[in-house]
Coordinates of C-alpha atoms in Angstrom, one line a residue:
X13 CA 50.7 -60.8 36.5
X14 CA 54.0 -60.8 38.2
X15 CA 53.5 -64.5 39.0
X16 CA 53.6 -65.6 35.3
X17 CA 55.8 -68.7 35.1
X18 CA 56.4 -70.6 31.9
X19 CA 59.7 -72.2 32.5
X20 CA 61.0 -74.9 30.2
X21 CA 59.5 -73.7 26.9
X22 CA 61.1 -75.4 23.9
X23 CA 61.6 -74.0 20.4
X24 CA 58.4 -74.1 18.4
X25 CA 60.3 -74.9 15.2
X26 CA 63.7 -76.5 15.0
X27 CA 66.3 -76.4 12.3
X28 CA 66.1 -80.2 12.0
X29 CA 62.4 -80.0 11.1
X30 CA 62.6 -77.3 8.5
X31 CA 66.1 -77.7 7.2
X32 CA 66.7 -74.0 7.8
X33 CA 69.4 -72.4 9.9
X34 CA 68.1 -68.9 9.9
X35 CA 65.2 -66.8 11.0
X36 CA 62.6 -65.4 10.7
X37 CA 60.2 -68.4 10.9
X38 CA 57.9 -68.1 7.9
X39 CA 54.5 -69.9 7.7
X40 CA 52.6 -69.3 4.5
X41 CA 49.7 -70.7 2.6
X42 CA 46.1 -69.8 1.6
X43 CA 43.6 -68.4 4.0
X44 CA 41.3 -71.4 3.2
X45 CA 41.9 -74.8 1.7
X46 CA 39.4 -74.7 -1.3
X47 CA 40.3 -77.7 -3.4
X48 CA 43.0 -80.3 -3.5
X49 CA 44.3 -78.7 -6.7
X50 CA 44.5 -75.2 -5.2
X51 CA 46.2 -76.5 -2.1
X52 CA 48.8 -78.6 -4.0
X53 CA 49.6 -75.8 -6.6
X54 CA 50.1 -73.3 -3.8
X55 CA 52.2 -75.6 -1.7
X56 CA 54.5 -76.5 -4.6
X57 CA 55.0 -72.9 -5.5
X58 CA 55.7 -72.0 -1.9
X59 CA 58.1 -74.9 -1.5
X60 CA 60.0 -73.8 -4.6
X61 CA 60.2 -70.3 -3.0
X62 CA 61.9 -71.8 0.0
X63 CA 59.0 -71.8 2.5
X64 CA 59.1 -74.8 4.7
X65 CA 55.8 -74.5 6.7
X66 CA 52.5 -74.6 5.0
X67 CA 49.3 -73.1 6.4
X68 CA 45.7 -73.5 5.3
X69 CA 42.4 -73.0 7.0
X70 CA 40.3 -76.2 7.1
X71 CA 37.6 -74.7 9.3
X72 CA 36.9 -70.9 8.9
X73 CA 35.0 -69.0 11.6
X74 CA 33.0 -66.3 9.9
X75 CA 31.6 -63.1 11.5
X76 CA 28.2 -63.7 9.9
X77 CA 26.5 -66.9 8.8
X78 CA 26.3 -67.7 5.1
X79 CA 30.0 -67.2 4.2
X80 CA 32.4 -69.9 3.3
X81 CA 33.2 -71.7 6.5
X82 CA 35.9 -74.1 5.2
X83 CA 35.8 -77.5 3.5
X84 CA 36.1 -79.3 6.8
X85 CA 37.7 -82.7 7.4
X86 CA 37.7 -83.4 3.6
X87 CA 40.6 -81.0 3.4
X88 CA 42.8 -82.8 5.9
X89 CA 44.1 -85.4 3.5
X90 CA 45.2 -82.6 1.3
X91 CA 47.5 -81.3 4.0
X92 CA 48.9 -84.8 4.4
X93 CA 49.6 -84.9 0.7
X94 CA 51.4 -81.5 1.0
X95 CA 53.7 -83.0 3.6
X96 CA 54.4 -86.2 1.6
X97 CA 55.1 -84.5 -1.7
X98 CA 56.9 -81.4 -0.6
X99 CA 58.3 -82.3 2.8
X100 CA 56.8 -79.1 4.2
X101 CA 55.4 -79.0 7.7
X102 CA 51.6 -78.4 7.8
X103 CA 49.5 -76.2 10.0
X104 CA 45.9 -75.3 10.5
X105 CA 43.5 -73.5 12.9
X106 CA 41.4 -75.3 15.5
X107 CA 38.5 -74.0 17.5
X108 CA 37.1 -76.9 19.5
X109 CA 37.6 -80.5 20.6
X110 CA 36.5 -82.0 17.3
X111 CA 38.9 -79.8 15.3
X112 CA 41.8 -80.7 17.6
X113 CA 41.1 -84.4 17.4
X114 CA 40.6 -84.5 13.7
X115 CA 43.8 -82.4 13.0
X116 CA 45.9 -84.6 15.3
X117 CA 44.6 -87.8 13.7
X118 CA 45.4 -86.4 10.3
X119 CA 49.0 -85.7 11.3
X120 CA 48.9 -81.9 11.1
X121 CA 52.3 -80.7 12.5
X122 CA 51.4 -77.3 14.0
X123 CA 48.1 -76.1 15.4
X124 CA 47.0 -72.5 15.9
X125 CA 44.1 -71.1 17.8
X126 CA 42.3 -68.1 16.4
X127 CA 41.4 -64.7 17.8
X128 CA 37.8 -65.6 18.5
X129 CA 38.7 -68.8 20.3
X130 CA 41.5 -67.4 22.4
X131 CA 39.0 -64.9 23.8
X132 CA 36.9 -67.7 25.1
X133 CA 38.3 -69.4 28.3
X134 CA 35.9 -72.3 28.1
X135 CA 36.9 -73.1 24.5
X136 CA 40.6 -72.7 25.4
X137 CA 40.2 -75.1 28.3
X138 CA 38.4 -77.6 26.1
X139 CA 41.3 -77.6 23.6
X140 CA 43.9 -77.7 26.4
X141 CA 42.1 -80.8 27.9
X142 CA 42.1 -82.7 24.6
X143 CA 45.7 -81.9 23.8
X144 CA 46.6 -83.2 27.3
X145 CA 44.6 -86.3 26.8
X146 CA 46.3 -86.9 23.5
X147 CA 49.8 -86.1 24.9
X148 CA 50.2 -83.7 22.0
X149 CA 53.8 -82.5 21.9
X150 CA 53.9 -80.5 18.6
X151 CA 53.8 -76.7 18.5
X152 CA 50.7 -74.8 19.3
X153 CA 50.4 -71.1 18.5
X154 CA 47.8 -68.7 20.0
X155 CA 46.6 -65.6 18.2
X156 CA 45.8 -62.6 20.3
X157 CA 42.1 -62.2 21.3
X158 CA 40.0 -59.9 19.1
X159 CA 40.0 -57.2 21.7
X160 CA 43.2 -55.7 23.2
X161 CA 43.2 -57.8 26.4
X162 CA 46.7 -58.9 27.2
X163 CA 45.7 -60.8 30.3
X164 CA 43.2 -62.8 28.3
X165 CA 45.9 -63.6 25.7
X166 CA 48.3 -64.7 28.5
X167 CA 45.5 -66.7 30.1
X168 CA 44.9 -68.7 26.9
X169 CA 48.6 -69.4 26.7
X170 CA 48.8 -70.5 30.4
X171 CA 45.9 -73.0 29.9
X172 CA 47.9 -74.7 27.2
X173 CA 51.1 -74.6 29.3
X174 CA 49.3 -76.1 32.2
X175 CA 48.2 -78.9 29.9
X176 CA 51.8 -79.8 29.2
X177 CA 52.4 -77.9 26.0
X178 CA 56.0 -76.8 25.9
X179 CA 56.4 -75.9 22.2
X180 CA 54.2 -72.8 22.6
X181 CA 54.1 -69.6 20.7
X182 CA 52.0 -66.5 20.1
X183 CA 50.7 -64.9 16.9
X184 CA 50.2 -61.2 16.9
X185 CA 47.3 -60.5 14.4
X186 CA 46.2 -57.1 15.5
X187 CA 43.1 -56.0 17.3
X188 CA 39.6 -55.1 16.1
X189 CA 38.3 -51.6 16.3
X190 CA 35.1 -49.9 15.4
X191 CA 35.0 -47.7 12.3
X192 CA 37.2 -47.5 9.2
X193 CA 41.0 -47.5 9.6
X194 CA 44.0 -48.0 7.4
X195 CA 44.5 -51.4 8.9
X196 CA 42.0 -54.2 9.1
X197 CA 43.1 -54.9 12.7
X198 CA 45.0 -52.2 14.5
X199 CA 48.6 -53.5 15.3
X200 CA 48.8 -51.9 18.8
X201 CA 52.5 -53.0 18.8
X202 CA 52.8 -52.0 22.4
X203 CA 50.6 -55.0 23.5
X204 CA 52.8 -57.5 21.7
X205 CA 55.9 -55.8 23.1
X206 CA 54.4 -56.0 26.6
X207 CA 53.8 -59.7 26.0
X208 CA 57.5 -60.1 25.1
X209 CA 58.4 -58.2 28.3
X210 CA 56.3 -60.5 30.5
X211 CA 57.2 -63.7 28.7
X212 CA 60.6 -63.1 27.1
X213 CA 61.1 -66.8 26.3
X214 CA 57.9 -67.0 24.3
X215 CA 58.3 -66.8 20.5
X216 CA 56.0 -64.2 18.8
X217 CA 55.0 -64.5 15.2
X218 CA 53.3 -61.6 13.4
X219 CA 50.4 -61.9 11.0
X220 CA 50.7 -59.0 8.6
X221 CA 47.9 -60.3 6.4
X222 CA 45.3 -59.9 9.1
X223 CA 46.8 -56.7 10.5
X224 CA 46.8 -55.0 7.2
X225 CA 43.9 -56.6 5.4
X226 CA 45.5 -55.4 2.1
X227 CA 48.3 -57.1 0.2
X228 CA 50.2 -53.9 -0.3
X229 CA 50.6 -53.6 3.5
X230 CA 52.2 -57.0 4.0
X231 CA 55.8 -55.9 3.2
X232 CA 56.0 -52.8 5.4
X233 CA 54.3 -54.6 8.3
X234 CA 56.6 -57.6 8.0
X235 CA 59.6 -55.3 8.1
X236 CA 58.2 -53.5 11.1
X237 CA 57.7 -56.8 13.0
X238 CA 61.2 -57.9 12.3
X239 CA 62.6 -54.5 13.4
X240 CA 60.9 -55.0 16.7
X241 CA 62.6 -58.3 17.2
X242 CA 59.7 -60.7 16.7
X243 CA 60.5 -64.2 15.7
X244 CA 58.6 -64.9 12.5
X245 CA 55.8 -64.2 10.1
X246 CA 52.6 -66.0 9.1
X247 CA 51.4 -64.7 5.7
X248 CA 48.5 -65.7 3.5
X249 CA 49.6 -66.8 0.1
X250 CA 47.4 -68.3 -2.7
X251 CA 48.2 -69.5 -6.2
X252 CA 45.4 -67.2 -7.5
X253 CA 44.6 -64.7 -4.8
X254 CA 42.1 -62.7 -6.7
X255 CA 39.9 -65.8 -7.0
X256 CA 40.3 -66.8 -3.4
X257 CA 37.1 -67.8 -1.6
X258 CA 37.9 -65.9 1.5
X259 CA 40.0 -62.8 2.3
X260 CA 41.2 -62.3 -1.3
X261 CA 42.4 -58.8 -0.8
X262 CA 45.0 -59.8 1.8
X263 CA 46.5 -62.7 0.0
X264 CA 49.6 -62.7 -2.3
X265 CA 51.1 -65.1 -4.8
X266 CA 54.0 -67.3 -3.8
X267 CA 56.1 -65.3 -6.2
X268 CA 55.2 -62.0 -4.5
X269 CA 55.9 -63.6 -1.1
X270 CA 59.3 -64.7 -2.3
X271 CA 60.1 -61.2 -3.4
X272 CA 59.0 -59.7 -0.1
X273 CA 61.0 -62.1 1.9
X274 CA 64.1 -61.4 -0.2
X275 CA 63.9 -57.7 0.5
X276 CA 63.4 -57.9 4.3
X277 CA 66.3 -56.6 6.4
X278 CA 67.2 -58.7 9.5
X279 CA 68.6 -56.8 12.4
X280 CA 71.2 -58.4 14.5
X281 CA 69.8 -57.7 18.0
X282 CA 72.8 -59.4 19.6
X283 CA 75.1 -56.7 18.3
X284 CA 75.8 -54.1 21.1
X285 CA 78.6 -51.6 20.6
X286 CA 79.9 -49.4 23.2
X287 CA 78.3 -46.4 21.6
X288 CA 74.9 -48.1 21.8
X289 CA 75.5 -48.9 25.4
X290 CA 76.3 -45.3 26.1
X291 CA 73.1 -44.2 24.4
X292 CA 71.0 -46.7 26.4
X293 CA 72.6 -45.3 29.6
X294 CA 71.6 -41.8 28.5
X295 CA 68.0 -43.1 27.9
X296 CA 68.0 -44.5 31.5
X297 CA 69.2 -41.1 32.8
X298 CA 66.5 -39.2 30.9
X299 CA 63.8 -41.6 32.1
X300 CA 64.9 -40.8 35.7
X301 CA 64.8 -37.1 35.0
X302 CA 61.2 -37.6 33.6
X303 CA 60.1 -39.3 36.8
X304 CA 61.6 -36.4 38.8
X305 CA 59.8 -33.8 36.7
X306 CA 56.5 -35.7 36.9
X307 CA 56.9 -36.0 40.7
X308 CA 57.4 -32.3 41.0
X309 CA 54.4 -31.6 38.7
X310 CA 52.2 -33.8 40.9
X311 CA 53.3 -31.9 44.0
X312 CA 52.2 -28.7 42.4
X313 CA 48.9 -30.4 41.4
X314 CA 48.3 -31.4 45.0
X315 CA 48.9 -27.8 46.1
X316 CA 46.3 -26.7 43.6
X317 CA 44.0 -29.4 45.0
X318 CA 44.3 -28.0 48.5
X319 CA 43.6 -24.5 47.2
X320 CA 40.5 -25.7 45.4
X321 CA 39.3 -27.5 48.5
X322 CA 39.7 -24.4 50.6
X323 CA 37.8 -22.3 48.1
X324 CA 35.2 -24.9 47.1
X325 CA 36.3 -24.9 43.5
X326 CA 35.7 -27.8 41.1
X327 CA 38.6 -30.1 40.3
X328 CA 38.3 -30.1 36.5
X329 CA 38.2 -26.8 34.5
X330 CA 37.5 -28.0 31.0
X331 CA 38.4 -24.8 29.1
X332 CA 41.9 -24.6 30.7
X333 CA 42.4 -28.3 30.0
X334 CA 41.5 -27.8 26.4
X335 CA 43.8 -24.8 26.0
X336 CA 46.7 -26.7 27.6
X337 CA 46.1 -29.7 25.4
X338 CA 46.1 -27.6 22.2
X339 CA 49.2 -25.6 23.2
X340 CA 51.3 -28.6 24.3
X341 CA 50.4 -30.7 21.3
X342 CA 51.3 -27.9 18.9
X343 CA 54.7 -27.4 20.8
X344 CA 55.3 -31.2 20.7
X345 CA 54.8 -31.3 16.9
X346 CA 57.2 -28.5 16.5
X347 CA 59.7 -30.6 18.5
X348 CA 59.2 -33.5 16.0
X349 CA 56.9 -35.6 18.2
X350 CA 53.6 -37.1 17.1
X351 CA 50.4 -35.2 18.0
X352 CA 48.6 -38.4 19.0
X353 CA 51.5 -39.5 21.2
X354 CA 51.5 -36.2 23.0
X355 CA 47.7 -36.3 23.5
X356 CA 48.1 -39.7 25.0
X357 CA 50.8 -38.5 27.4
X358 CA 49.0 -35.4 28.4
X359 CA 45.7 -37.3 29.0
X360 CA 47.5 -39.7 31.3
X361 CA 49.2 -36.9 33.2
X362 CA 45.9 -35.0 33.5
X363 CA 44.1 -38.2 34.7
X364 CA 46.7 -38.7 37.4
X365 CA 46.5 -35.1 38.4
X366 CA 42.7 -35.2 38.8
X367 CA 43.0 -38.4 40.8
X368 CA 45.4 -36.9 43.3
X369 CA 43.2 -33.7 43.6
X370 CA 40.1 -35.8 44.2
X371 CA 41.9 -37.7 46.9
X372 CA 42.6 -34.4 48.6
X373 CA 39.0 -33.3 48.4
X374 CA 38.0 -36.6 50.0
X375 CA 40.5 -36.0 52.9
X376 CA 43.2 -38.4 51.6
X377 CA 46.0 -35.9 51.5
X378 CA 49.6 -36.9 51.1
X379 CA 52.1 -35.7 53.7
X380 CA 54.9 -34.0 51.8

């Protein structure tokens, strides 16, 4: 993906629109618009708490049929009323041409595309086409696909960019995984960080509500996102979260949201002292040392591969691999490194070692 080019992206939110002069960007509101009263009560409380961008799901994709799938177009005038009475910008999710056209006609300020839709290139192209036809120039945000597929996420963004959308942003909402986990959707921060590396000009907003799935996880996930330098937060907030018609456990009151936002610490990533520069140079030197060590290890592995070839021995010896894994992980833990981290590193090193030895068995030896 070295050919990614999204030149000329504009800010997704400007100070002029929100009246704010600071970051992070905060988008908040109920998972679903349930009634006009619920929408207005929540919006007023959020506005009083200083939130300037209101979110509410009008159409709700559900995993199984039979659940609440949103009030539909009847809720769009409620968003218009929010804007008229509070001055907040409004946002909602779209998943097809009809949603896009209806939201644009209703004057919704910001559109976002959900995880199920961003995983579908046909749906993304349909939305991109209608936004191009309507010459839509407002912000569009794209949530990561359900599965951890960075190229699919980038592809969804590119379709919108190619349609002329220049106020473009990403929403990191975590990735689905089978089984029970502490998080509803695994954060897999490294994927969002890789998106930042590939598209450094693209704003990234984190969705701690969908990552955590529990209201008590919103605060620590929000702080972690800001510590990593992401640009904002989209948080589900409801005037009566326990009575919410969808995702009640991950919604918080506007009062709780205000408290969380007031406790977040913003890091100044522009600050760079000489001491920090020296430490970064040290990291660069150590990385180079790591490469040299890995290169020497692979040379030894190739020697072992030649020996195994001469003596008709199998490449993988499971018992030895298991013993090495256990010993190295224990040693890593003693050195204050995570066990899972070391298993990942050792697995990657072992996989590359096996690959090089198989190449030797197949006659593709490297001349030292």
